[in-house]
Short mmCIF file of C-alpha atoms and ligand atoms in Angstrom, two decimals:
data_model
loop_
_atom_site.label_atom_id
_atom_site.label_comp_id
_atom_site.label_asym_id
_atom_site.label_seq_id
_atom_site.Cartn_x
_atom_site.Cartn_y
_atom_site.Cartn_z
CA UNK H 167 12.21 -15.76 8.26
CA UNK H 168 11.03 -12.74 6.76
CA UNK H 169 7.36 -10.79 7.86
CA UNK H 170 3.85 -11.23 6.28
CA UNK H 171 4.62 -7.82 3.50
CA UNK H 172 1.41 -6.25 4.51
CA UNK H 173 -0.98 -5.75 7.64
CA UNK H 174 -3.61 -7.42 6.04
CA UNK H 175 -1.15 -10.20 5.30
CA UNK H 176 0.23 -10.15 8.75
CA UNK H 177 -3.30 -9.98 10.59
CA UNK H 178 -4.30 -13.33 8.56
CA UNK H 179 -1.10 -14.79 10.12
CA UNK H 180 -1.64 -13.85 13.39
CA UNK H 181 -5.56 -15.69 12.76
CA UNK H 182 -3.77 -18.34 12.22
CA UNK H 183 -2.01 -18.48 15.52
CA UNK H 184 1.22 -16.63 14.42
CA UNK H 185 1.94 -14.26 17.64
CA UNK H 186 2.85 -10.62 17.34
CA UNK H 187 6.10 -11.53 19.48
CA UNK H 188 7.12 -14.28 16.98
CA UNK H 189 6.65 -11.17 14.28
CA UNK H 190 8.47 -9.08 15.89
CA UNK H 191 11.45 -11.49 16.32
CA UNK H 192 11.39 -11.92 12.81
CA UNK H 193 11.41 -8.14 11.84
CA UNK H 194 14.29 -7.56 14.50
CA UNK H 195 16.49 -10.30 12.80
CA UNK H 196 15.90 -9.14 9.54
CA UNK H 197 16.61 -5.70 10.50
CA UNK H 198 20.23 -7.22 11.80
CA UNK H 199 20.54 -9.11 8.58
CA UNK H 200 20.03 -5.90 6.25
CA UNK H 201 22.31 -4.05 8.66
CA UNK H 202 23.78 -3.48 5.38
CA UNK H 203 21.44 -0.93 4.45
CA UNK H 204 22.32 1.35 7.41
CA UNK H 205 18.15 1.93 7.53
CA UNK H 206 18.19 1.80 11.47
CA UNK H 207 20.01 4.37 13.61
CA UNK H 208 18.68 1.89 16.78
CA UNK H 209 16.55 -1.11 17.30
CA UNK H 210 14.23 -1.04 20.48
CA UNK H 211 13.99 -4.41 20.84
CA UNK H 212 13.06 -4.28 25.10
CA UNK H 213 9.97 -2.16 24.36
CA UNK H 214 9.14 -3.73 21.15
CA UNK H 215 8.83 -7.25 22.58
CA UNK H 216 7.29 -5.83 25.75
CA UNK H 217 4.67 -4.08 23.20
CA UNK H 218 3.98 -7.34 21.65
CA UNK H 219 3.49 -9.48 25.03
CA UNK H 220 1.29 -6.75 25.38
CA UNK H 221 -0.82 -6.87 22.17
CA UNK H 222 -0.79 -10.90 22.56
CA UNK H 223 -2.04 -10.75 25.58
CA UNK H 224 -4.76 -7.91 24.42
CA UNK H 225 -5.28 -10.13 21.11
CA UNK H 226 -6.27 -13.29 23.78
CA UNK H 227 -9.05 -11.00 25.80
CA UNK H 228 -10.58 -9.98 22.37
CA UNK H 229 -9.19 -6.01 23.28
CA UNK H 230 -6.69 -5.56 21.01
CA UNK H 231 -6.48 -2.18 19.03
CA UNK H 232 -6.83 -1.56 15.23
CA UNK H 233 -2.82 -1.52 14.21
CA UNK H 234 -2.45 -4.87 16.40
CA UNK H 235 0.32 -7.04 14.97
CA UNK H 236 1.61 -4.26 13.09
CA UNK H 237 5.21 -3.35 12.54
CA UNK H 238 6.48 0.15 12.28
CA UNK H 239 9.24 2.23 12.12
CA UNK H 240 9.98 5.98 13.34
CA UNK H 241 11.99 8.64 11.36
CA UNK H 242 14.47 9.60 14.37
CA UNK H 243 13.13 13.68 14.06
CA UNK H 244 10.17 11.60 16.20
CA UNK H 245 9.88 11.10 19.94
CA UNK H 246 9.19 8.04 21.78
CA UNK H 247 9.76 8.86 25.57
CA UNK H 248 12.72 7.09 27.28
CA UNK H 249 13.91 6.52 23.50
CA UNK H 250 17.33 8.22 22.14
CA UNK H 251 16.34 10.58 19.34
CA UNK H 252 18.92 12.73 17.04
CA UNK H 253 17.66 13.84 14.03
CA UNK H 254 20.52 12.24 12.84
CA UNK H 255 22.65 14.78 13.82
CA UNK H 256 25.73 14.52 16.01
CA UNK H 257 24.14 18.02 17.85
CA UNK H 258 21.67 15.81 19.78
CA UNK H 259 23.82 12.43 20.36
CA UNK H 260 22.85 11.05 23.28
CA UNK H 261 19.54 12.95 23.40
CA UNK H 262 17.31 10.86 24.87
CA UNK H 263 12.91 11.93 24.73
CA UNK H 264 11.39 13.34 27.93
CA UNK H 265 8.32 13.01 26.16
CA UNK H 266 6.07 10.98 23.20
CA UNK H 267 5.03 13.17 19.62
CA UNK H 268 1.05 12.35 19.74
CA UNK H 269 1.58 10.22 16.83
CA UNK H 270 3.82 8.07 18.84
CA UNK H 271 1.32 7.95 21.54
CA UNK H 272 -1.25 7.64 18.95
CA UNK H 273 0.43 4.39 17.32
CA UNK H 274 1.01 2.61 20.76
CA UNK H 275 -2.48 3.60 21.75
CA UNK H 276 -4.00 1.39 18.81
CA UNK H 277 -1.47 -1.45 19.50
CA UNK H 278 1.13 -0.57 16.84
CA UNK H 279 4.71 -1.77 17.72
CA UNK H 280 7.27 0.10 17.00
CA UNK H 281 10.61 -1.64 16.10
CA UNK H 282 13.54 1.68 15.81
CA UNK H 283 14.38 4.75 14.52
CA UNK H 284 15.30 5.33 11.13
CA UNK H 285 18.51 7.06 9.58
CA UNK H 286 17.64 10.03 7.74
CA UNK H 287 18.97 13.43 6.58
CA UNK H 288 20.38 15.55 9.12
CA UNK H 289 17.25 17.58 10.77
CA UNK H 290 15.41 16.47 7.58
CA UNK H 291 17.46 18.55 5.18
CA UNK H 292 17.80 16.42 2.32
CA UNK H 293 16.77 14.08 -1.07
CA UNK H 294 19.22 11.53 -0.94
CA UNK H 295 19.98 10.75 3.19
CA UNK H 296 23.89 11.89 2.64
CA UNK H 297 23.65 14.05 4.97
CA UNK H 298 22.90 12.11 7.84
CA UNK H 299 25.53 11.89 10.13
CA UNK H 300 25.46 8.57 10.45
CA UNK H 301 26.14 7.56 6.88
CA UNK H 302 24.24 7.07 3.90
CA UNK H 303 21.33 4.78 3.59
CA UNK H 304 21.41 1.93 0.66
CA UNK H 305 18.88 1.51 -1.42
CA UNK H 306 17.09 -1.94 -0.91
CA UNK H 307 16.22 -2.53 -5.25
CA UNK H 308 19.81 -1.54 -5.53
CA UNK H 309 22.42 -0.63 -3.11
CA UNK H 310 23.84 1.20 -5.07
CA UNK H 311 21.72 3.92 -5.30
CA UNK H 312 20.06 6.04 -2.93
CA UNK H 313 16.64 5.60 -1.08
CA UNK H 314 15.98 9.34 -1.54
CA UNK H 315 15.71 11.50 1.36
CA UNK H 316 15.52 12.90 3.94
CA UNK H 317 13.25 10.00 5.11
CA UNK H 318 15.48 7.48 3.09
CA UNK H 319 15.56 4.99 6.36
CA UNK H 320 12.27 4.77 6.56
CA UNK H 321 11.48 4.45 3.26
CA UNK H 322 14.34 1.47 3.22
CA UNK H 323 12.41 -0.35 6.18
CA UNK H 324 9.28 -0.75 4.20
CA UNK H 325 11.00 -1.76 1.05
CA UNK H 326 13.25 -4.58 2.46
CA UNK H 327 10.32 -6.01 4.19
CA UNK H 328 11.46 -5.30 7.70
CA UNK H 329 8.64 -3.29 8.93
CA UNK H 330 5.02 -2.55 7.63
CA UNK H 331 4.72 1.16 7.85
CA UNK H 332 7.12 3.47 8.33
CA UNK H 333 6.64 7.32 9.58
CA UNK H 334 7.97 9.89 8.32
CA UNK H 335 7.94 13.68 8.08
CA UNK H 336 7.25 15.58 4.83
CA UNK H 337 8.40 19.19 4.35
CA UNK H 338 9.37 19.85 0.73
CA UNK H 339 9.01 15.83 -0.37
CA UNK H 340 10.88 13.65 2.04
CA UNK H 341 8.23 11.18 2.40
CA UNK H 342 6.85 10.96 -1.43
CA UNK H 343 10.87 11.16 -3.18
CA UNK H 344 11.95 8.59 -1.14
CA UNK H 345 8.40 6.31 -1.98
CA UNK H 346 9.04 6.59 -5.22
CA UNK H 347 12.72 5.86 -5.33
CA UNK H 348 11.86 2.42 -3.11
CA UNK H 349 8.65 1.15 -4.42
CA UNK H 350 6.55 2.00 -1.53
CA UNK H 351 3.66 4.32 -1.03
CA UNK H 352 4.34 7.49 0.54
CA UNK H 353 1.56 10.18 1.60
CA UNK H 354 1.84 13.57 3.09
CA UNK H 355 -1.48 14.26 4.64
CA UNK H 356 -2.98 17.82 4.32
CA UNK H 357 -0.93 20.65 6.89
CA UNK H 358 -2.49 20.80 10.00
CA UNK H 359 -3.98 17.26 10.08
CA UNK H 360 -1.39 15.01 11.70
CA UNK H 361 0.08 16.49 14.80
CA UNK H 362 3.98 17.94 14.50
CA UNK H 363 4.09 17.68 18.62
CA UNK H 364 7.07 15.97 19.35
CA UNK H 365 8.49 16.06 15.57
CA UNK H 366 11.64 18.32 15.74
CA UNK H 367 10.97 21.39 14.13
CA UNK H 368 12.75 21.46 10.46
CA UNK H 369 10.36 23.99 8.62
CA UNK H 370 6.99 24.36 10.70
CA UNK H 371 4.23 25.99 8.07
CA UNK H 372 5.70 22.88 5.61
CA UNK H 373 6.28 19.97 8.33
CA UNK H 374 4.16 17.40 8.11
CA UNK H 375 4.13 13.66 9.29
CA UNK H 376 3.11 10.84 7.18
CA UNK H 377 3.39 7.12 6.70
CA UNK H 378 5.36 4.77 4.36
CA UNK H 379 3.45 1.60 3.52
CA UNK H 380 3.15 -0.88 1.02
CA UNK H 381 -0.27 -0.41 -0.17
CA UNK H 382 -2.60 2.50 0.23
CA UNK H 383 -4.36 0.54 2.45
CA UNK H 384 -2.27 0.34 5.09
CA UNK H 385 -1.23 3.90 4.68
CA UNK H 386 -4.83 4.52 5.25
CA UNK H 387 -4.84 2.51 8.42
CA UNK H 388 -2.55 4.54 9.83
CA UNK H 389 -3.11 7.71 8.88
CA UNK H 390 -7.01 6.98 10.50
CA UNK H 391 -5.09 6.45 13.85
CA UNK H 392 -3.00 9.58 14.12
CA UNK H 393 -4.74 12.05 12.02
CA UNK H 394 -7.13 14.00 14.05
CA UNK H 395 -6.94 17.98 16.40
CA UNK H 396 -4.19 17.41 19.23
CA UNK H 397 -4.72 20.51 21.77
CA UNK H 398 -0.86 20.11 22.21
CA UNK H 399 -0.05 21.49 18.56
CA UNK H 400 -1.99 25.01 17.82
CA UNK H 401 -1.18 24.42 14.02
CA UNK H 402 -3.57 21.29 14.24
CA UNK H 403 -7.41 21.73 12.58
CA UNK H 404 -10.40 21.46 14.50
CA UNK H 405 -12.47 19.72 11.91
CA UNK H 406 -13.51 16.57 12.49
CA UNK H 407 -10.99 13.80 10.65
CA UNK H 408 -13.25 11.70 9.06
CA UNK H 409 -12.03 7.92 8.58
CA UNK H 410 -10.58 7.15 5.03
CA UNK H 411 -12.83 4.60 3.91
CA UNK H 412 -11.86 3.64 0.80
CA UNK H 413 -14.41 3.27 -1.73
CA UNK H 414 -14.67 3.56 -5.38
CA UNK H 415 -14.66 7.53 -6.05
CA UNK H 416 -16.83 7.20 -9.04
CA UNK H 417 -15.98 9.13 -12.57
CA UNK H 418 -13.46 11.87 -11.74
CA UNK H 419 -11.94 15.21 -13.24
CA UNK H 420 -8.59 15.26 -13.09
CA UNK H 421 -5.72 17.64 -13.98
CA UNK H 422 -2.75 16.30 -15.46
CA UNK H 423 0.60 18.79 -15.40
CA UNK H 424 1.67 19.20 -19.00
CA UNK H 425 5.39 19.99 -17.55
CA UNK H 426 5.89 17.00 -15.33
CA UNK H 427 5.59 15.44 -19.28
CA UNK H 428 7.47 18.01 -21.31
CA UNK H 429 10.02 19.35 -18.77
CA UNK H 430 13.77 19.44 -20.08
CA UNK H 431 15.35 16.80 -17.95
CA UNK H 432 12.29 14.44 -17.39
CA UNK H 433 13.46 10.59 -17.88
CA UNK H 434 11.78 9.80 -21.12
CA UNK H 435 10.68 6.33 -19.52
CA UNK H 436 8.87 8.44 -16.45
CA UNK H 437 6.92 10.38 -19.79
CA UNK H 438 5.79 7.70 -21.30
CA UNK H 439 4.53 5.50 -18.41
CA UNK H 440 2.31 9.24 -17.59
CA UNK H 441 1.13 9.06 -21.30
CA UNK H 442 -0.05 5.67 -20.66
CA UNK H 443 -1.67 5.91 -17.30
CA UNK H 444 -3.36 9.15 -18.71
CA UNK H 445 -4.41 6.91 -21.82
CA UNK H 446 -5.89 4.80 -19.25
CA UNK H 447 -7.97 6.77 -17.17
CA UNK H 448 -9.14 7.97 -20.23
CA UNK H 449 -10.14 4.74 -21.60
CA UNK H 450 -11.93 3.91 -17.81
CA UNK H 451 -14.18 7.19 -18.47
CA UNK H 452 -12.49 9.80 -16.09
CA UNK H 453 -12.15 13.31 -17.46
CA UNK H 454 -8.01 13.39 -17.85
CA UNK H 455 -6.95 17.84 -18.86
CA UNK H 456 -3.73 18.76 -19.16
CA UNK H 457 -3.21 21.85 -16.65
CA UNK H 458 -0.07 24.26 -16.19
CA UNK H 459 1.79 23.60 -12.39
CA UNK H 460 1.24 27.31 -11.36
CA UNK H 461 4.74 28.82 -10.90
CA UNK H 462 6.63 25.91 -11.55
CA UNK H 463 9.89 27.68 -11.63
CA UNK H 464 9.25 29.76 -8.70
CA UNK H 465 8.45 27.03 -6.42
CA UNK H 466 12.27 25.49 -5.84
CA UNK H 467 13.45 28.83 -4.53
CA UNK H 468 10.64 29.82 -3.18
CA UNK H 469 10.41 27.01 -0.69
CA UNK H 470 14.36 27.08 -0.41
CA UNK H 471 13.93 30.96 1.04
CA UNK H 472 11.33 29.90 3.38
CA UNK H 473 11.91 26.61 4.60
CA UNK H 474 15.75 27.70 4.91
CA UNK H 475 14.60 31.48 7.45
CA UNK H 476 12.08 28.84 9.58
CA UNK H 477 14.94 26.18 9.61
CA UNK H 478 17.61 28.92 10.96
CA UNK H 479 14.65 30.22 13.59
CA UNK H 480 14.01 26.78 14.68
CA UNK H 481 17.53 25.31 15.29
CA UNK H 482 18.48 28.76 17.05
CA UNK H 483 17.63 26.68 20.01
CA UNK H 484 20.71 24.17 19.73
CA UNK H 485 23.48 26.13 21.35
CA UNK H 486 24.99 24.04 23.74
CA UNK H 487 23.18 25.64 26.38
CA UNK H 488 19.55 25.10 25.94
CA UNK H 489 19.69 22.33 23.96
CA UNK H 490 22.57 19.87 22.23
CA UNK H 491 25.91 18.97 21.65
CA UNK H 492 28.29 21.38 23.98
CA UNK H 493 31.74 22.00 22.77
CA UNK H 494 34.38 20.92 25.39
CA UNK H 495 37.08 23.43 24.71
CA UNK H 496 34.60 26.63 24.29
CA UNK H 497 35.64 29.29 27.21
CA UNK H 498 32.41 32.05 27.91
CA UNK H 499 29.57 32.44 27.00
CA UNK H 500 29.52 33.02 22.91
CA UNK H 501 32.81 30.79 21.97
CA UNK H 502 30.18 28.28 23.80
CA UNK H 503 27.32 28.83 21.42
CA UNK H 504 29.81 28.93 18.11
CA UNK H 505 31.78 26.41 18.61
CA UNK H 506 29.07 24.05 19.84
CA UNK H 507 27.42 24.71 17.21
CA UNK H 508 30.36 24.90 14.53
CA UNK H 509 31.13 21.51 16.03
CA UNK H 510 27.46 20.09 15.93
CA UNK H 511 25.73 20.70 12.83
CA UNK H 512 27.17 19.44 9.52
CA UNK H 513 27.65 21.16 6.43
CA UNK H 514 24.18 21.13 4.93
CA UNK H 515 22.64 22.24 8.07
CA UNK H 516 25.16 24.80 8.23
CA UNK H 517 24.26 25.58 4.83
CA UNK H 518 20.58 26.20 5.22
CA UNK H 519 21.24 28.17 8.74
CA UNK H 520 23.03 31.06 6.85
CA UNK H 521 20.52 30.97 4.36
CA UNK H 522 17.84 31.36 6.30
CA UNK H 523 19.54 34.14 8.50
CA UNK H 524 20.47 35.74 5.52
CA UNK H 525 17.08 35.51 4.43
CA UNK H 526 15.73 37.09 7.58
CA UNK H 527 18.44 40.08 8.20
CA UNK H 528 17.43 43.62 8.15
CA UNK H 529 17.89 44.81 4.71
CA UNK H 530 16.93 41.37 3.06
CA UNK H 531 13.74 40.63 4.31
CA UNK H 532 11.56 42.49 2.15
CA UNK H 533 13.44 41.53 -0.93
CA UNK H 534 13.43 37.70 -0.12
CA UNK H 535 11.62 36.00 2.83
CA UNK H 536 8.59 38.91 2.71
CA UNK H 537 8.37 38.51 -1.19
CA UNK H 538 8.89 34.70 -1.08
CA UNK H 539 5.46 34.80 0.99
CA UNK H 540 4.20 36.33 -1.25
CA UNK H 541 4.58 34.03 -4.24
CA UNK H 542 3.54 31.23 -1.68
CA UNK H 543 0.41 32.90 -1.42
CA UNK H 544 -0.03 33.12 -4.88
CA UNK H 545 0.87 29.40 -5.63
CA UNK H 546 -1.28 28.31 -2.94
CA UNK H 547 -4.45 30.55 -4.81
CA UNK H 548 -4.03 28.84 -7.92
CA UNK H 549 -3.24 25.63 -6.90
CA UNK H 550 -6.53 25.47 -4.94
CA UNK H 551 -8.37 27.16 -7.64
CA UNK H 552 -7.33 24.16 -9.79
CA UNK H 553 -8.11 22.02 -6.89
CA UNK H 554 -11.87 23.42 -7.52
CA UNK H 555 -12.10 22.57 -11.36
CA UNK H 556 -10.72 19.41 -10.60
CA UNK H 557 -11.10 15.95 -8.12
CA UNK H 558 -7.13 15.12 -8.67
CA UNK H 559 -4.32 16.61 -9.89
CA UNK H 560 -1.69 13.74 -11.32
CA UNK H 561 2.00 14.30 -12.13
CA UNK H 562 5.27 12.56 -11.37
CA UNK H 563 6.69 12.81 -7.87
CA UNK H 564 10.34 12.83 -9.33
CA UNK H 565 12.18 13.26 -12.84
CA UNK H 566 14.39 10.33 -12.68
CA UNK H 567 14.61 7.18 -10.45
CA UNK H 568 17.09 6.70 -7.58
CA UNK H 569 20.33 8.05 -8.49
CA UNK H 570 23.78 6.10 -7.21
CA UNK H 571 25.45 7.59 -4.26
CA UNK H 572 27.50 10.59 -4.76
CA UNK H 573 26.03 11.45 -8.35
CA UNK H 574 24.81 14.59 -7.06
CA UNK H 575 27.12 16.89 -5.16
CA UNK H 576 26.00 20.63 -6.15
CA UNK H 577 23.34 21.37 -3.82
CA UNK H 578 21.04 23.37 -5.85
CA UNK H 579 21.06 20.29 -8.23
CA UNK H 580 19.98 18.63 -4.99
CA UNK H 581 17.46 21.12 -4.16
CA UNK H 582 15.74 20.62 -7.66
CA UNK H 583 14.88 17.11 -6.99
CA UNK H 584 11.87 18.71 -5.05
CA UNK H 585 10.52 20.26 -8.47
CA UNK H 586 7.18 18.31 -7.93
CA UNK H 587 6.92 17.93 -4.51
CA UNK H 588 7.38 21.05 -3.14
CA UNK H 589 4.26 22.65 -4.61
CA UNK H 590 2.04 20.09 -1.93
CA UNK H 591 4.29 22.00 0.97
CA UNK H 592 3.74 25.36 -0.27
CA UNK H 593 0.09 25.21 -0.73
CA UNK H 594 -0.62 22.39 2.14
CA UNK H 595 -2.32 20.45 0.40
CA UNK H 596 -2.47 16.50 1.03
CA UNK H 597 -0.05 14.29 -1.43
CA UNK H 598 0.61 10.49 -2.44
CA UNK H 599 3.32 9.32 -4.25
CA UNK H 600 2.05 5.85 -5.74
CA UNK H 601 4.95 3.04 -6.34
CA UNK H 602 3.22 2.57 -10.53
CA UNK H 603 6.38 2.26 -12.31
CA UNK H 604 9.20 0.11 -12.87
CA UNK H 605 11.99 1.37 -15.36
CA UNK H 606 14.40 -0.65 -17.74
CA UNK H 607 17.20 0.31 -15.16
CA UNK H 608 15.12 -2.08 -12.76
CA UNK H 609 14.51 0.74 -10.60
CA UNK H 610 10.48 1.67 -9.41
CA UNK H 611 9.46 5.58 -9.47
CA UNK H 612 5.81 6.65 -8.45
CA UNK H 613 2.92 8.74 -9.73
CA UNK H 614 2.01 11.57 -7.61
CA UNK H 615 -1.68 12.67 -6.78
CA UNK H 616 -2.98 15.76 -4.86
CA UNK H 617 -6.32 16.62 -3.87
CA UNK H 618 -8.11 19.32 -1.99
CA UNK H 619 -7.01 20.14 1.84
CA UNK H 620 -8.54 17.37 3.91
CA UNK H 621 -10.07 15.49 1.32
CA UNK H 622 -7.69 12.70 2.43
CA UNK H 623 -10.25 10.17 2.38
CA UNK H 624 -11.16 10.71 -1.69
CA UNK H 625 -6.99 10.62 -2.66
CA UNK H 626 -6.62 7.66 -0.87
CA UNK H 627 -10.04 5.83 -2.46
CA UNK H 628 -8.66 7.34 -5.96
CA UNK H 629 -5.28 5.60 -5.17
CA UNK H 630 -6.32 2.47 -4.42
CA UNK H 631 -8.82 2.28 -7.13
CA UNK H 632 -7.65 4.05 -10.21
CA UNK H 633 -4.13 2.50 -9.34
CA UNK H 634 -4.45 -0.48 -8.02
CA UNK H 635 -1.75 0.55 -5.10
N1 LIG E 778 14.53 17.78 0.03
C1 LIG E 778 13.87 18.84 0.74
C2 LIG E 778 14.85 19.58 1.59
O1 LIG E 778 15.96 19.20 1.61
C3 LIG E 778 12.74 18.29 1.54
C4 LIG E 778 13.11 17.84 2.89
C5 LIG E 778 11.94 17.35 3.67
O2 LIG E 778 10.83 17.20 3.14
N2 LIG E 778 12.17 17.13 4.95
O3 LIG E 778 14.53 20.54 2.22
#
C-alpha cells in the first residue's frame, strides 16, 4: 500500500489513527518495489522506524514536532551521522558521517523521518544522474527517460510516491531540472539561507540546499524548518528567516523572459503553454512585461568557469590521504594521491577538476576565472535591478522535457541544459520550478519563478496562488 501523496494528506491519516510506523512501512516497501528506479543508494530502515516509534510516541503526549508523520529523503552529498554517505562516488565508498548537516539535524529536530539517501550525479556534477556511479536513475512518468540531475534520486522519490519531500542541493539547477522533468516542485532558496554544513562541497558561492515536494506547500513546510543563520556555516545570513506563510500576494508586476519564448531550440509545446499562462495572469489583473535574461549567453560558461575552479579547490581534499578512496597498488607519497584519485573520481568529475585547475593556473586566471567574476557581478546587478522593477520574474526552468537515457553524450550539450537555471546560482537569488505542464509526449515540465534574495515567503505565496501548485 502506497503513502498519503502529501503531508497534509498524510497528517489527516495519521488523525485518523494511521501511525507514522505503519507509514513508514509502507514507504520502505514501496521503495523495494520501485527498486527499479535505482532512486535509493540505501534505505535506513533501523533509524527510520526507531524515528517513527519516536514521533508515535511524541504524537500520543500531544509533543510532536511540525514535520511529524512526514516522509523524506536525503540527496547522499548530505550527512546524517552514523549514516554511509558518497556523493555517489566510488571516492567515498564506505564513508560513513561523523557528523549531521544542520538541515539533517534540523529535519529530525521537528520530527521528520528520514527514509535513505538518494542516487544522484557524482559530487553533484550533472543534469541527467549518468554520472553517478551507481547507475542511472529512471524516470518514474517514463523509465525511459531521465529524472534530470544531479538530484535525479530525489526528485524520483517524490514522484513515485515513496517519500513526501525530498532534499536536495542546488548549484547550477539540480533541484529545479530535475522538478520539472518529474512533476514535482523544486525550490532553491536564496544563497546563504539554508545551511551548506554538512553538504559536501560541489561549488560553495552556488551550493544551496532545497526541498522536492509535491505541492508548494509542503515545500514551504520544510523550508520553514531548516531555513534560518547556523553559526556552523559563515556563508549563512543573520537576518531573521521569517516563516513562509502563504497568503494571497495581491496584484503583482512581473517580468516575463522574451528568450525562454523565442530561443532557437525551445520545445514549441513549452512556448505555448508560457503564452498561455502569461495570457492568464494577464486576464487575473497582474502586470505580465516581457524583459531580456541579462547575459543569457554568458551565463552557461560563465558558471561552467566558476563552479568548475571551486569544484577542483574543493575536491583537492580527496587524495587518499586526508580523505577517500586509497589506491592499493600506489607506492610513495604522490603515485598515492594520483592514482587514488585517477582510480576514484569518474570521468565527469575528472572533467570538471582540470577545468577548474586550468581555470585557476598562473597565466589563466585573469583571462578566465578573474573575468568570469566579473560577468557574475554584472549578471547579478541586473538581475537584481530587474528584481526591483518587478515582484517575479517567470520563465521556463528547461527547453525540453526529460530526455531518454543516453540522448545526450557531448558534455557541453549537457552543460546547456542549465540555460535557465543557472542565472538563480549566479546572482543567488531564491528559485521554484513549478510542475504546470504536461506535454503531448506525456511527459510534465515546470514554470520557473524568481524573486528578490530572501523574499522566499512572497515566491512561495505567488506559487501557490497564481499556480495553483
Ligand atoms: N547541471 C549543473 C552542473 O552539472 C548543475 C549541478 C547542480 O546544480 N548540482 O554543474
Amino acid at each position: 500500500m502506497s503513502i498519503p501523496k502529501t503531508f497534509a494528506e498524510a497528517r489527516k491519516a495519521i488523525a485518523d489513527g494511521l501511525s507514522v510506523t505503519e507509514l513508514v512501512q509502507r514507504s520502505l516497501a514501496e521503495a523495494e518495489r520501485r527498486k527499479d528506479l535505482n532512486a535509493f543508494l540505501e534505505l535506513f530502515p533501523e533509524s527510520a522506524l526507531a524515528k517513527a516509534a519516536d514521533v508515535d510516541a511524541k504524537l500520543k503526549a500531544g509533543t510532536a514536532g511540525p514535520l511529524a508523520g512526514m516522509l523524506v529523503s536525503i540527496k547522499d552529498n548530505i550527512c546524517y551521522k552514523g549514516h554511509r554517505v558518497s556523493a555517489a562516488s566510488r571516492m567515498l565508498e564506505g564513508f560513513t558521517s561523523l557528523y549531521s548537516a544542520t538541515v539533517v539535524e534540523r529535519l529530525l529536530a521537528a520530527d521528520a523521518v528520514i527514509i535513505g539517501r538518494t542516487n544522484c550525479d557524482e559530487f553533484a556534477m550533472g543534469s541527467s544522474n549518468e554520472n553517478s556511479a551507481y547507475g542511472t536513475v529512471r524516470n518514474p512518468i517514463d523509465t525511459a527517460k531521465v529524472p534530470g540531475g544531479s538530484s535525479g534520486g530525489a526528485a524520483a522519490s517524490v514522484a513515485a510516491g515513496i517519500v513526501h519531500a525530498a532534499l536536495g542541493s542546488d548549484t547550477g539547477g539540480s533541484i529545479r531540472q530535475p522538478a520539472s522533468f518529474t512533476g514535482t516542485v523544486g525550490f532553491k532558496p536564496t544563497y546563504g539561507r539554508v545551511s551548506r554544513y554538512g553538504l559536501i562541497a560541489f561549488a560553495s558561492s552556488f551550493d544551496q540546499i532545497g526541498p522536492f515536494a509535491r505541492t508548494v506547500e509542503d515545500a514551504a513546510l520544510i523550508y520553514d524548518v531548516i531555513a534560518g543563520n547556523d553559526p556552523l556555516d559563515s556563508t549563512t545570513s543573520r537576518r531573521p528567516s521569517e516563516p513562509a506563510t502563504l497568503r494571497d500576494p495581491g496584484t503583482l508586476r512581473i517580468g516575463y523572459f522574451r528568450e525562454g519564448l523565442e530561443r532557437e531550440g525551445m520545445d514549441p509545446e513549452i512556448v505555448s503553454h508560457l503564452r498561455v499562462q502569461i495570457a492568464r495572469l494577464q486576464e487575473a489583473g497582474h502586470t505580465v512585461e516581457a524583459i531580456d535574461v541579462p547575459l543569457l549567453d554568458h551565463q552557461v560558461p560563465t558558471y561552467y568557469i566558476l563552479a568548475t575552479a571551486e569544484a577542483s579547490s574543493n575536491l583537492a581534499r580527496f587524495d587518499g590521504i586526508h580523505f577517500g578512496h586509497r589506491s592499493k597498488q600506489a607506492q610513495g607519497v604522490e603515485e598515492t594521491y594520483r592514482l587514488s584519485r585517477s582510480e576514484g573520481f569518474g570521468p565527469e568529475v575528472k572533467r570538471r577538476i582540470l577545468l577548474g585547475t586550468f581555470v585557476l593556473s598562473a597565466g589563466y586566471y585573469d583571462a578566465y576565472y578573474a573575468q568570469a567574476q566579473r560577468v557574475r557581478r554584472i549578471l547579478r546587478d541586473r538581475t537584481i535591478e530587474a528584481l526591483n522593477s518587478y515582484d517575479i520574474l517567470l520563465g521556463p526552468t528547461c527547453p525540453t522535457t526529460a530526455f531518454a537515457h543516453g540522448a545526450i553524450s557531448d558534455p557541453v550539450a549537457m552543460y546547456l541544459q542549465d540555460i535557465f537555471t543557472v542565472q538563480a546560482n549566479l546572482a543567488g537569488t531564491p528559485a521554484i520550478s513549478l510542475p504546470t505542464g504536461t506535454h503531448s509526449n506525456g511527459l510534465p515540465f515546470g514554470v520557473q519563478l524568481m524573486a528578490k534574495p530572501f523574499d522566499e515567503a512572497l515566491l512561495l505565496s505567488a506559487s501557490r496562488s497564481l499556480f495553483g501548485c
